[in-house]
Tab-separated table of N, CA and C in Angstrom:
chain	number	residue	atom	x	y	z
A	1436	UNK	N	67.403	152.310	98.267
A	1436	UNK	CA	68.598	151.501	98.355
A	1436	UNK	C	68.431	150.308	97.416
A	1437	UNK	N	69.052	149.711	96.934
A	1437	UNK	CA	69.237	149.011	95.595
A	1437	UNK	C	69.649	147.641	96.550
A	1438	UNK	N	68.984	146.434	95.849
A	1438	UNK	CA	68.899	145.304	96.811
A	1438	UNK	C	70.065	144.894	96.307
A	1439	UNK	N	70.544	144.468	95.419
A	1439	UNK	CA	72.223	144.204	95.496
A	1439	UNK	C	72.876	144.662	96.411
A	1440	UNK	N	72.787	145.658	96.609
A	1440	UNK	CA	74.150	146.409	97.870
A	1440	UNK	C	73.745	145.972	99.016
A	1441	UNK	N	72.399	145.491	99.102
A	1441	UNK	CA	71.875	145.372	100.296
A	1441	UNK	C	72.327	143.677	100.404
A	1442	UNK	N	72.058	143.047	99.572
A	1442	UNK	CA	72.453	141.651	99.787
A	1442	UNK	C	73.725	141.534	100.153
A	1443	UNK	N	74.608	142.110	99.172
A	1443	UNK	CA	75.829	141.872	99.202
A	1443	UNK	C	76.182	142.349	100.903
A	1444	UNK	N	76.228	143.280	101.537
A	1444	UNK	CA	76.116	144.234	102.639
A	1444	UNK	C	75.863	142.777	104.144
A	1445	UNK	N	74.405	142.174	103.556
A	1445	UNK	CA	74.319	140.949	104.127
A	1445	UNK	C	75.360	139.623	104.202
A	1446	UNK	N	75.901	139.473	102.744
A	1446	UNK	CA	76.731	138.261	103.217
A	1446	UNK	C	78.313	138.654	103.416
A	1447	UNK	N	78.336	140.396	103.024
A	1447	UNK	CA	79.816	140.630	104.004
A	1447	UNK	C	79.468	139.911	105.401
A	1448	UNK	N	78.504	140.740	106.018
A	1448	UNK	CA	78.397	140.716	107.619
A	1448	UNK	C	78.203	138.837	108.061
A	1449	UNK	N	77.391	138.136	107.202
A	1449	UNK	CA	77.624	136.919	107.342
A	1449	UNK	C	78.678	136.128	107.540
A	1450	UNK	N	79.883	136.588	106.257
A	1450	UNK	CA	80.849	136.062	106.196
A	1450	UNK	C	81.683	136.378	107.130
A	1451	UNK	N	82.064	137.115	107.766
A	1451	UNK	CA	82.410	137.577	108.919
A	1451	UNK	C	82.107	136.933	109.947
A	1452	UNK	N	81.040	135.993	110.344
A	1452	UNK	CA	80.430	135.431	111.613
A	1452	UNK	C	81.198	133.927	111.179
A	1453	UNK	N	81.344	133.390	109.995
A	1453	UNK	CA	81.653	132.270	109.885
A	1453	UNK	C	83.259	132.311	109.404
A	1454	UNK	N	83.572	133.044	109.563
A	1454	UNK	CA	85.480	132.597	109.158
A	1454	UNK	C	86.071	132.250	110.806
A	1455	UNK	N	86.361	131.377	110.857
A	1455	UNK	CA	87.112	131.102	112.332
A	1455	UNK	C	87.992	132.095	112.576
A	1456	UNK	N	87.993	131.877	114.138
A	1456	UNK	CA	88.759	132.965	114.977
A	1456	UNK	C	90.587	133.267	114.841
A	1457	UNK	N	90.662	132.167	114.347
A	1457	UNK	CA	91.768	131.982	114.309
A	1457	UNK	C	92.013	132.244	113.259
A	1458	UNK	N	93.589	132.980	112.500
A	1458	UNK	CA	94.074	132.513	111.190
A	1458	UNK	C	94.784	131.687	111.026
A	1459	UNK	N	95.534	131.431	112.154
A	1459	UNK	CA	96.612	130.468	112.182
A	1459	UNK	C	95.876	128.893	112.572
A	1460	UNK	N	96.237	128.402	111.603
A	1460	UNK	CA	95.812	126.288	111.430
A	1460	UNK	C	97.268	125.718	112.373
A	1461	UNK	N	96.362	125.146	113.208
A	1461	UNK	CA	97.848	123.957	113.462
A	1461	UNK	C	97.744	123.201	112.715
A	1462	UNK	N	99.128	122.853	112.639
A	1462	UNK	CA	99.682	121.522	111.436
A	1462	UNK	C	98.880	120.430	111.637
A	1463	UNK	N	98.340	119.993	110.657
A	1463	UNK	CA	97.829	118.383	110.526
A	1463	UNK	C	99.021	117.624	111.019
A	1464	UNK	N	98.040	116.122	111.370
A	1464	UNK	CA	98.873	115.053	112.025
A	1464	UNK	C	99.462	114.267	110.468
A	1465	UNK	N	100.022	113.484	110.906
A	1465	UNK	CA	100.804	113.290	109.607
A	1465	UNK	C	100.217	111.806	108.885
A	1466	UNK	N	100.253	111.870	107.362
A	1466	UNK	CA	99.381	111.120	106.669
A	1466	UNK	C	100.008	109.992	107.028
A	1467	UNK	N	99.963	108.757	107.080
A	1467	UNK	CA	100.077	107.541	106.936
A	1467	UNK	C	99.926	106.970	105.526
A	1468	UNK	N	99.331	107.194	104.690
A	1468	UNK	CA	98.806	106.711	103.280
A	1468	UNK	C	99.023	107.591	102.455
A	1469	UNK	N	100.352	107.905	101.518
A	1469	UNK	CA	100.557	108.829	100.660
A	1469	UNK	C	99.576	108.773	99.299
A	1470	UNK	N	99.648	110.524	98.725
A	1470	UNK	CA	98.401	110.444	97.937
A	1470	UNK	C	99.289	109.948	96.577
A	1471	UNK	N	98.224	109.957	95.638
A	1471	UNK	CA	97.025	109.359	95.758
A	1471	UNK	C	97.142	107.988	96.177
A	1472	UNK	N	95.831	107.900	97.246
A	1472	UNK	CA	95.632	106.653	97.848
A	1472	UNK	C	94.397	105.781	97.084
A	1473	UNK	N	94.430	105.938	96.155
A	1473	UNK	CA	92.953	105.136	95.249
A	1473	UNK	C	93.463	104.534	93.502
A	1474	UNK	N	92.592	104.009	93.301
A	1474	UNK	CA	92.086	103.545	91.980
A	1474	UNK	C	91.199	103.379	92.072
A	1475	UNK	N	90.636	103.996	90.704
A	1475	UNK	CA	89.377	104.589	90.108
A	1475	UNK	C	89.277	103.601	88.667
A	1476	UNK	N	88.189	103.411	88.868
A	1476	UNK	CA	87.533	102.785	87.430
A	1476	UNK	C	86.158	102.571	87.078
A	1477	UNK	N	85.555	103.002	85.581
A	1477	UNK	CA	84.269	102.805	85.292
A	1477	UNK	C	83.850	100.945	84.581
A	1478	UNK	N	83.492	100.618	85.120
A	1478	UNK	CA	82.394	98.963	84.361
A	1478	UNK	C	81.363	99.018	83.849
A	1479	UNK	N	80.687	98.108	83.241
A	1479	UNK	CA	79.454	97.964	82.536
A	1479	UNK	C	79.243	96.568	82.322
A	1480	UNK	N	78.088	96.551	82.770
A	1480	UNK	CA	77.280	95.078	82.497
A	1480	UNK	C	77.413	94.644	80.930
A	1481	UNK	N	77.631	93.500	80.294
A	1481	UNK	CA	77.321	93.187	79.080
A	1481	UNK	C	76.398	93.387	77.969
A	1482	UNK	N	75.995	94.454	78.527
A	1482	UNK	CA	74.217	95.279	77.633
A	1482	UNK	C	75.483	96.377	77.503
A	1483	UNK	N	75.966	96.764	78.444
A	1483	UNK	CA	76.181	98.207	78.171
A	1483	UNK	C	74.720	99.123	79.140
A	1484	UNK	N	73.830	98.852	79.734
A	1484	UNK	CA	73.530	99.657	80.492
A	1484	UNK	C	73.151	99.767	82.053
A	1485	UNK	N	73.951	99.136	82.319
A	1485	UNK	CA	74.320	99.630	83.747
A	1485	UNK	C	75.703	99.639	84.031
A	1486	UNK	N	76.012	100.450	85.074
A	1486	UNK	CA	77.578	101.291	84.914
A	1486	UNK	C	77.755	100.999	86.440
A	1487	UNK	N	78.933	100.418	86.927
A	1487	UNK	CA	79.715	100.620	88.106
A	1487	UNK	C	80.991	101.463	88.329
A	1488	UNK	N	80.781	102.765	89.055
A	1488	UNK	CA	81.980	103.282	89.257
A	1488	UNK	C	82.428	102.620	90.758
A	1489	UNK	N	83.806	102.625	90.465
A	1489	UNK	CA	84.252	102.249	91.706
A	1489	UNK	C	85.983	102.821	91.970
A	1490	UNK	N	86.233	102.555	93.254
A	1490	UNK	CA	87.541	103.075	93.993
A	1490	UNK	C	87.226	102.139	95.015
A	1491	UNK	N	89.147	101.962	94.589
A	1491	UNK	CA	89.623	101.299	95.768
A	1491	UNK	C	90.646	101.361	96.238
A	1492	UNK	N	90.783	101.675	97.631
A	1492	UNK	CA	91.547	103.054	98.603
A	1492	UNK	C	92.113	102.171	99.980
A	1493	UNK	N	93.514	102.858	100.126
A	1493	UNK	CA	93.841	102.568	101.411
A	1493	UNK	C	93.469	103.768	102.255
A	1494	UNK	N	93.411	103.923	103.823
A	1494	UNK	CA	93.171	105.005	104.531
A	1494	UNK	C	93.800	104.582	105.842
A	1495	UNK	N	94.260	105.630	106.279
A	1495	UNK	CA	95.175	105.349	107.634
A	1495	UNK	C	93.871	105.028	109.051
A	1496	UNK	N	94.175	104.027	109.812
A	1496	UNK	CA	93.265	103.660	110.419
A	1496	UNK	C	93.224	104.575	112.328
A	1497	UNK	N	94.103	105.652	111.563
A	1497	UNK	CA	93.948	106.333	113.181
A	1497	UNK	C	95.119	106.226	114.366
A	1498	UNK	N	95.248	104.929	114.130
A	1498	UNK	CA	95.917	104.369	115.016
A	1498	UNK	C	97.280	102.907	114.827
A	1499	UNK	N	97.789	103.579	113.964
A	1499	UNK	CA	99.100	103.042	113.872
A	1499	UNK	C	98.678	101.757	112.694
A	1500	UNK	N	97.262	101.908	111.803
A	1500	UNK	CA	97.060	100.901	111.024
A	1500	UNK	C	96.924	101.438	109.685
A	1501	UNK	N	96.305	100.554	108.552
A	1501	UNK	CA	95.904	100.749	107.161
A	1501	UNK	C	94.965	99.715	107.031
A	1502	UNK	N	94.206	100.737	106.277
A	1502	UNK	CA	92.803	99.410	105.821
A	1502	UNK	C	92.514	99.678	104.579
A	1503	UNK	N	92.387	98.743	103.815
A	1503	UNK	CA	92.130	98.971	102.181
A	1503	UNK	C	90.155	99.575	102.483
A	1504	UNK	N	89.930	100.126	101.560
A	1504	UNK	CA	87.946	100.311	101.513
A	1504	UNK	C	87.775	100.457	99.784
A	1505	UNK	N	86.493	99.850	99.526
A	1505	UNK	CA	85.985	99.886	98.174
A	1505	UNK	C	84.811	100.591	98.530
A	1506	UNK	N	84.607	101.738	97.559
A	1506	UNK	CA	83.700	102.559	97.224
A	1506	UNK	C	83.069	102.300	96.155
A	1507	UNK	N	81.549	102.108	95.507
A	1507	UNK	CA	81.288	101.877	94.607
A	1507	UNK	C	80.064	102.987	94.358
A	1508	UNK	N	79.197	102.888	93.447
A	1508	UNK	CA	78.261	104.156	92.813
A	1508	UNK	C	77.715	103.443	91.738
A	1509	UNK	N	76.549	103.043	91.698
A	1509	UNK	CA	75.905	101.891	90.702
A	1509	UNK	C	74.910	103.487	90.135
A	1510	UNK	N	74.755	102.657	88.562
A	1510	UNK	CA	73.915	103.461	87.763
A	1510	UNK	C	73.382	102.704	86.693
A	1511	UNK	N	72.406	103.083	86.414
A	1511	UNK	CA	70.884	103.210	85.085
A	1511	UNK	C	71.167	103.762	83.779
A	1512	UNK	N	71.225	102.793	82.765
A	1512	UNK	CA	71.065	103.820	81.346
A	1512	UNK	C	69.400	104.713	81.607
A	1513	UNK	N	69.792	105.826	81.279
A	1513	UNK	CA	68.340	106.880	81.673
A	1513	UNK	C	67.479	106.300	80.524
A	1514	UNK	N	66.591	106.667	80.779
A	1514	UNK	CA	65.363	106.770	78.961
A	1514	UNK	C	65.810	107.129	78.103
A	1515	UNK	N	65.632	106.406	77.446
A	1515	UNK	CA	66.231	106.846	76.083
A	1515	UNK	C	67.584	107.052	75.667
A	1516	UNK	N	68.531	106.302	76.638
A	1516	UNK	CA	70.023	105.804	76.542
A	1516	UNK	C	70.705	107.572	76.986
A	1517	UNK	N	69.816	108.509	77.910
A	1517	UNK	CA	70.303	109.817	78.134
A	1517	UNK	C	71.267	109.784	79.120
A	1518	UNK	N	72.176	110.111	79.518
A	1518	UNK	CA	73.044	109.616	80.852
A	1518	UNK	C	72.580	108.539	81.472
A	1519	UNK	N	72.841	108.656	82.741
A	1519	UNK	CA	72.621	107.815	83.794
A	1519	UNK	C	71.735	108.262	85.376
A	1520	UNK	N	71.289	107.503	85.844
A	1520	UNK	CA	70.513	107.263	86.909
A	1520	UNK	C	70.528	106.542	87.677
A	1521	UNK	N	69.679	107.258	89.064
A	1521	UNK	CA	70.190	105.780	89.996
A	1521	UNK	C	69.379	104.581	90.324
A	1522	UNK	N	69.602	103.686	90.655
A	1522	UNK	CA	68.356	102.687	90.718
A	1522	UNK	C	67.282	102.349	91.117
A	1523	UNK	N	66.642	102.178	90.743
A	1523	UNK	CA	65.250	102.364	91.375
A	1523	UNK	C	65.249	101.880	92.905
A	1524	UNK	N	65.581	101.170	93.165
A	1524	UNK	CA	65.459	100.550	94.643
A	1524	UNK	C	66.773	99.819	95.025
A	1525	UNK	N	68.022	100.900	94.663
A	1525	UNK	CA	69.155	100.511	95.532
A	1525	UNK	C	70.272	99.763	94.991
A	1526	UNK	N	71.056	100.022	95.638
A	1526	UNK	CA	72.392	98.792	95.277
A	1526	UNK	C	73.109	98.026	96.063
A	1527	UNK	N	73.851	97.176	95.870
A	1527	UNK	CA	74.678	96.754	96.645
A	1527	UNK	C	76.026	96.016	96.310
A	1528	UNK	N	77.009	95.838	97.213
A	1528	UNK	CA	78.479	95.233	97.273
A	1528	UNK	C	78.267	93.791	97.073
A	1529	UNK	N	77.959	92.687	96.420
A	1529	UNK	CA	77.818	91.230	96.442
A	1529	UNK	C	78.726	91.184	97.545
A	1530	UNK	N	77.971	89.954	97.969
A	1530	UNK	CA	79.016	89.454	99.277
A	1530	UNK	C	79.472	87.784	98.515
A	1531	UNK	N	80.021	87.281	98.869
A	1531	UNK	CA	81.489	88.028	99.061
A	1531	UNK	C	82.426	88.707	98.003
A	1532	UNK	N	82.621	89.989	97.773
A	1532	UNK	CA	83.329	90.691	97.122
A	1532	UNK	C	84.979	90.227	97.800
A	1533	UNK	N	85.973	89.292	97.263
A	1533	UNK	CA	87.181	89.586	97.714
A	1533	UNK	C	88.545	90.314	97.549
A	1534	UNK	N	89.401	90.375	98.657
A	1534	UNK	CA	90.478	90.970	98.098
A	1534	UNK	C	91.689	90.469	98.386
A	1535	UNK	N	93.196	90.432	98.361
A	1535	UNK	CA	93.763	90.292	98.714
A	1535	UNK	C	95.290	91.661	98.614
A	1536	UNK	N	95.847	91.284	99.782
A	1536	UNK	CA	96.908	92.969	99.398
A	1536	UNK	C	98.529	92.387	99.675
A	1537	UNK	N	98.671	92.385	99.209
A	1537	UNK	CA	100.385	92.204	99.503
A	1537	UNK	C	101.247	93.060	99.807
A	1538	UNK	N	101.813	92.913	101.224
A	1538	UNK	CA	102.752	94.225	102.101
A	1538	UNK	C	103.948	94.149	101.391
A	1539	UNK	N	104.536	95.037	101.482
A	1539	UNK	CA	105.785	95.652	101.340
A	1539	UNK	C	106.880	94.518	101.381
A	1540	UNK	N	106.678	93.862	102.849
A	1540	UNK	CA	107.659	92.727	103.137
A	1540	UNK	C	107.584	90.917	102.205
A	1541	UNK	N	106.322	91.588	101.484
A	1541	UNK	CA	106.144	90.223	100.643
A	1541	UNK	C	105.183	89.350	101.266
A	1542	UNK	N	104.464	89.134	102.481
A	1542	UNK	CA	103.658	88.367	102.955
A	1542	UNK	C	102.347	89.318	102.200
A	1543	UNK	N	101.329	88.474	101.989
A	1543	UNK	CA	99.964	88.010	101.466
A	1543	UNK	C	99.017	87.861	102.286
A	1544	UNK	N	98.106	88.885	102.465
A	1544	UNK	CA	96.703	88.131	103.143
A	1544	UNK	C	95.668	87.195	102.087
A	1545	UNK	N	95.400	86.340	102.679
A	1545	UNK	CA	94.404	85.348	102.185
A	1545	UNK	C	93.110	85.263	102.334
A	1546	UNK	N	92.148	85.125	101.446
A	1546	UNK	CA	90.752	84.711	101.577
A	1546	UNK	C	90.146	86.324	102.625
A	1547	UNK	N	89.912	87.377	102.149
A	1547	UNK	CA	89.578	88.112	102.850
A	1547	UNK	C	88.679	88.946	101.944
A	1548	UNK	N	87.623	89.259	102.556
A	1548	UNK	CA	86.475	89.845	101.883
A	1548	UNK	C	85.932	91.381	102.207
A	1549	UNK	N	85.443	91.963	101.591
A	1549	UNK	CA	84.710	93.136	102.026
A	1549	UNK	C	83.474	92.999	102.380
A	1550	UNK	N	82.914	93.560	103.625
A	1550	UNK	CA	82.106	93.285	104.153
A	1550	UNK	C	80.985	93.703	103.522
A	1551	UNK	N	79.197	93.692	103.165
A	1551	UNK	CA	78.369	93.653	102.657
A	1551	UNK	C	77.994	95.158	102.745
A	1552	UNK	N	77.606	95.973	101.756
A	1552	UNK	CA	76.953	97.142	102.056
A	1552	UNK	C	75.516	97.449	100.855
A	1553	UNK	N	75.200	98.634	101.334
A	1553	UNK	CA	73.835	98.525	100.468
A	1553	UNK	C	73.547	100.133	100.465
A	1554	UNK	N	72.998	100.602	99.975
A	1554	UNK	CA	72.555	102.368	99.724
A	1554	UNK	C	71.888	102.050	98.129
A	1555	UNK	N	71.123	103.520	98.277
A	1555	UNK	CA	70.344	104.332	97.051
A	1555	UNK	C	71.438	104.250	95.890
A	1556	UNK	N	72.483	104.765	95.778
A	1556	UNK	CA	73.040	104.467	94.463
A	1556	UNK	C	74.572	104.108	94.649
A	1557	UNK	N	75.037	103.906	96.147
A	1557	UNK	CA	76.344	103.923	96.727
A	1557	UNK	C	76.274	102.990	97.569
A	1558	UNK	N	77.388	102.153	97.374
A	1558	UNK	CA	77.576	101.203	98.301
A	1558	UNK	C	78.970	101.312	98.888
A	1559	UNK	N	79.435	100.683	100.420
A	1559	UNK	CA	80.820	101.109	100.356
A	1559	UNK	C	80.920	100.327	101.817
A	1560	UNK	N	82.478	99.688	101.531
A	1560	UNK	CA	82.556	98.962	102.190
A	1560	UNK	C	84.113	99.029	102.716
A	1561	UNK	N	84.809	99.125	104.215
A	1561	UNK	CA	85.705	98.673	104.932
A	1561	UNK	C	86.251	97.749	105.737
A	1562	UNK	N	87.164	97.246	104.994
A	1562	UNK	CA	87.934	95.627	105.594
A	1562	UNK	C	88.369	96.028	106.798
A	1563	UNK	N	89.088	95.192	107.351
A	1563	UNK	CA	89.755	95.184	108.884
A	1563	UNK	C	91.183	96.109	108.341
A	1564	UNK	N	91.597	96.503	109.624
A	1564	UNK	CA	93.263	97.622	109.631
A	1564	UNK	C	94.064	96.519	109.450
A	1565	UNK	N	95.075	96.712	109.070
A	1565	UNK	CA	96.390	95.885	109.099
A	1565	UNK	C	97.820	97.032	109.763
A	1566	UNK	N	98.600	96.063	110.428
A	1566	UNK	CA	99.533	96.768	110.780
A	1566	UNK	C	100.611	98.154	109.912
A	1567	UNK	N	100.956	98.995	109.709
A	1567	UNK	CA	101.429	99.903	108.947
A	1567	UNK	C	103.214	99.354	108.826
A	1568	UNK	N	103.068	99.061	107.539
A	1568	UNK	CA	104.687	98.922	106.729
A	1568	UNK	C	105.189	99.505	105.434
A	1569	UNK	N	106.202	100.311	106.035
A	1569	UNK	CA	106.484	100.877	105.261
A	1569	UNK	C	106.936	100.617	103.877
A	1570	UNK	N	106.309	100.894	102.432
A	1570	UNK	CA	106.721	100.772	101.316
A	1570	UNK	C	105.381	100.687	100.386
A	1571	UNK	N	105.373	100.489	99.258
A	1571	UNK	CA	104.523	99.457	98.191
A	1571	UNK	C	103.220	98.965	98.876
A	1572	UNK	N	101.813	99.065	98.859
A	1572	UNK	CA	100.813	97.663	99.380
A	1572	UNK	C	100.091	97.630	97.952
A	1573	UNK	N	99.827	96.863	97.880
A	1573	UNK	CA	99.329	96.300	96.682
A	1573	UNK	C	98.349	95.185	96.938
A	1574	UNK	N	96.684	95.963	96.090
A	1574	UNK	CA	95.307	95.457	96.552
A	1574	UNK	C	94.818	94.819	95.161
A	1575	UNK	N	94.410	93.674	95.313
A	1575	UNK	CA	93.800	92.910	93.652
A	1575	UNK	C	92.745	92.748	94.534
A	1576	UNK	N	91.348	92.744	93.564
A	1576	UNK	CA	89.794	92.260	93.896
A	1576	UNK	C	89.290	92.005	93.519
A	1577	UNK	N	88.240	91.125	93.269
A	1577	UNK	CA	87.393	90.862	92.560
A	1577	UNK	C	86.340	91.085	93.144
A	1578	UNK	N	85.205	92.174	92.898
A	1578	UNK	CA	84.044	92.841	93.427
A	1578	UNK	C	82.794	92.729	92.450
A	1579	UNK	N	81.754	93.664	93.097
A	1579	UNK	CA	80.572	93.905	92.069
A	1579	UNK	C	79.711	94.117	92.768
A	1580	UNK	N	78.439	95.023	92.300
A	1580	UNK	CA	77.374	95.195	92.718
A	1580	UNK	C	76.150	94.761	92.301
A	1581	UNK	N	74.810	94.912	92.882
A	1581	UNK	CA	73.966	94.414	92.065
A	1581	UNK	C	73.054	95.595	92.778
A	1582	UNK	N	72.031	95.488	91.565
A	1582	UNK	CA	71.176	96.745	91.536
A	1582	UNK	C	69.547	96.283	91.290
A	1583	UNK	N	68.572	96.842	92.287
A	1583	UNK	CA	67.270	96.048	92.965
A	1583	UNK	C	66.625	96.987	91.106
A	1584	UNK	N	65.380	95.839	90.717
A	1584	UNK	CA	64.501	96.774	90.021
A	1584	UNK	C	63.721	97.414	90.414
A	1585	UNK	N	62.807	97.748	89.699
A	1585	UNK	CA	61.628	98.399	90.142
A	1585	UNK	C	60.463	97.753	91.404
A	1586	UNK	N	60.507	96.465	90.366
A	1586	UNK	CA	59.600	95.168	91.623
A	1586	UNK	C	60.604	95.359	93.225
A	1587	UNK	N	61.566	95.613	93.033
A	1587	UNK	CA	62.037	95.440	94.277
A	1587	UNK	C	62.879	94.229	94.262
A	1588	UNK	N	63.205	93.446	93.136
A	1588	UNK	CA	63.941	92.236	93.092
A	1588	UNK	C	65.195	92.772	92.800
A	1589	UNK	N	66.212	92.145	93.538
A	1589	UNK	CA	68.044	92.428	93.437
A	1589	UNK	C	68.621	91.582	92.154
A	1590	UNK	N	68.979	91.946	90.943
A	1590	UNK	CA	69.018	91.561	89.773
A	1590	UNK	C	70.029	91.924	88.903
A	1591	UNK	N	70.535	92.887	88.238
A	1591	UNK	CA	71.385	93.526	87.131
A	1591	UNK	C	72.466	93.533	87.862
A	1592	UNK	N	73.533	93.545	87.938
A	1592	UNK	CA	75.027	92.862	88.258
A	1592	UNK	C	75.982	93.878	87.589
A	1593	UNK	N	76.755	94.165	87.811
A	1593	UNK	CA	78.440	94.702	86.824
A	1593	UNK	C	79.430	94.494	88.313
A	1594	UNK	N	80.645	93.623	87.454
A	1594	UNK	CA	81.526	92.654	88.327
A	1594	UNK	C	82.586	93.374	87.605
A	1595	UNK	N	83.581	93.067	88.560
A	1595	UNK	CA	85.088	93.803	87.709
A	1595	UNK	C	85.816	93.133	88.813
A	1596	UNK	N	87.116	93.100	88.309
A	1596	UNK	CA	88.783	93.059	88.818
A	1596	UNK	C	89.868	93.837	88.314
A	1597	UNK	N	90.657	94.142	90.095
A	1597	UNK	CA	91.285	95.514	89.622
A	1597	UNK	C	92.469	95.640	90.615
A	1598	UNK	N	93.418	95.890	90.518
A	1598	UNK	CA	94.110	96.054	91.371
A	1598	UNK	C	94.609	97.896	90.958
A	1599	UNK	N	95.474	97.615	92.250
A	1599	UNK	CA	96.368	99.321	92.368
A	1599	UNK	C	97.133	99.408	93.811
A	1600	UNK	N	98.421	99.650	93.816
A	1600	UNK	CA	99.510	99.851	94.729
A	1600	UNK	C	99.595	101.425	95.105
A	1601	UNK	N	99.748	101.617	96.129
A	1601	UNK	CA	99.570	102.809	96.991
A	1601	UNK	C	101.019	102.557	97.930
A	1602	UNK	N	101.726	103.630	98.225
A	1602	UNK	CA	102.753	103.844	98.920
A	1602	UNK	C	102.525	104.027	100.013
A	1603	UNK	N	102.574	103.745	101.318
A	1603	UNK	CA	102.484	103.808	102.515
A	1603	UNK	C	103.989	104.297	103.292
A	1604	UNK	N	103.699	105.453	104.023
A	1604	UNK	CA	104.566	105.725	104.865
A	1604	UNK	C	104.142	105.762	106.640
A	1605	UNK	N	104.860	105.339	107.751
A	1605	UNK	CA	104.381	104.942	108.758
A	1605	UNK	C	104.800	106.021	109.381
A	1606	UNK	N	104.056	106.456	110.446
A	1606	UNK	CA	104.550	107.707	111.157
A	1606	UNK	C	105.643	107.282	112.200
């Protein structure tokens, strides 16, 4: 018997154990935050080698809210200027990274920050919910990360400002 047929033979019968019972999906609950809900953008430190990707996203809070979140992804010019890498010992969201969003109805939140985060090459951070209104929200920030060296000292920086308006519909 020829091990192809035999493999293959295997992940029929596999695949079979893992397709749910069901074919029929009930309907999802309904979005709160029409897509796309983000802005996306790449930075760079003033060398040119270190790189911040980042997004910054509204997401429905579950429960009759919206909360803006910044996602970020810090990186390393590799050796020898070859792609990128992640940092030797981590990154993080500067605190205070701020933001402000302006609802639909024209009122402004003030002085409000993203809370501190830290990871291997990802940092990511969620503000408080705000009530859900329908129309336009519109998020400006001024953020950044900083990225530990080798010693273990928190050092190399890429800062940006960015805004992006996301449509919100309320259930």
């Amino acid at each position: 018997m020829k091990t192809s047929r035999v493999l293959a033979a295997l992940a029929l019968a596999f695949s079979a154990v893992l397709v749910p019972a069901s074919a029929t999906a009930s309907p999802a609950a309904p979005q709160t935050v029409s897509e796309p809900h983000c802005g996306d953008w790449v930075d760079y430190n003033g060398s040119g080698n270190r790189r911040m990707k980042s997004w910054l996203c509204f997401y429905d809070s579950g429960d009759g809210g919206v909360y803006p979140m910044l996602w970020t992804e810090c990186g390393w010019l590799a050796l020898f200027g070859i792609g990128w890498e992640k940092p030797p010992n981590g990154c993080r969201v500067w605190e205070p990274s701020y933001y402000e969003i302006t609802f639909p109805d024209g009122t402004k939140t003030t002085d409000k920050t993203f809370p501190g985060a830290s990871g291997s090459n990802t940092a990511n951070s969620a503000a408080e919910a705000y009530s859900c209104q329908e129309g336009p929200w519109r998020v400006y920030s001024y953020y950044g990360v900083q990225m530990k060296d080798v010693l273990g000292n928190w050092g190399s920086g890429v800062s940006a400002t960015h805004e992006v308006t996301v449509e919100v519909s309320c259930p």
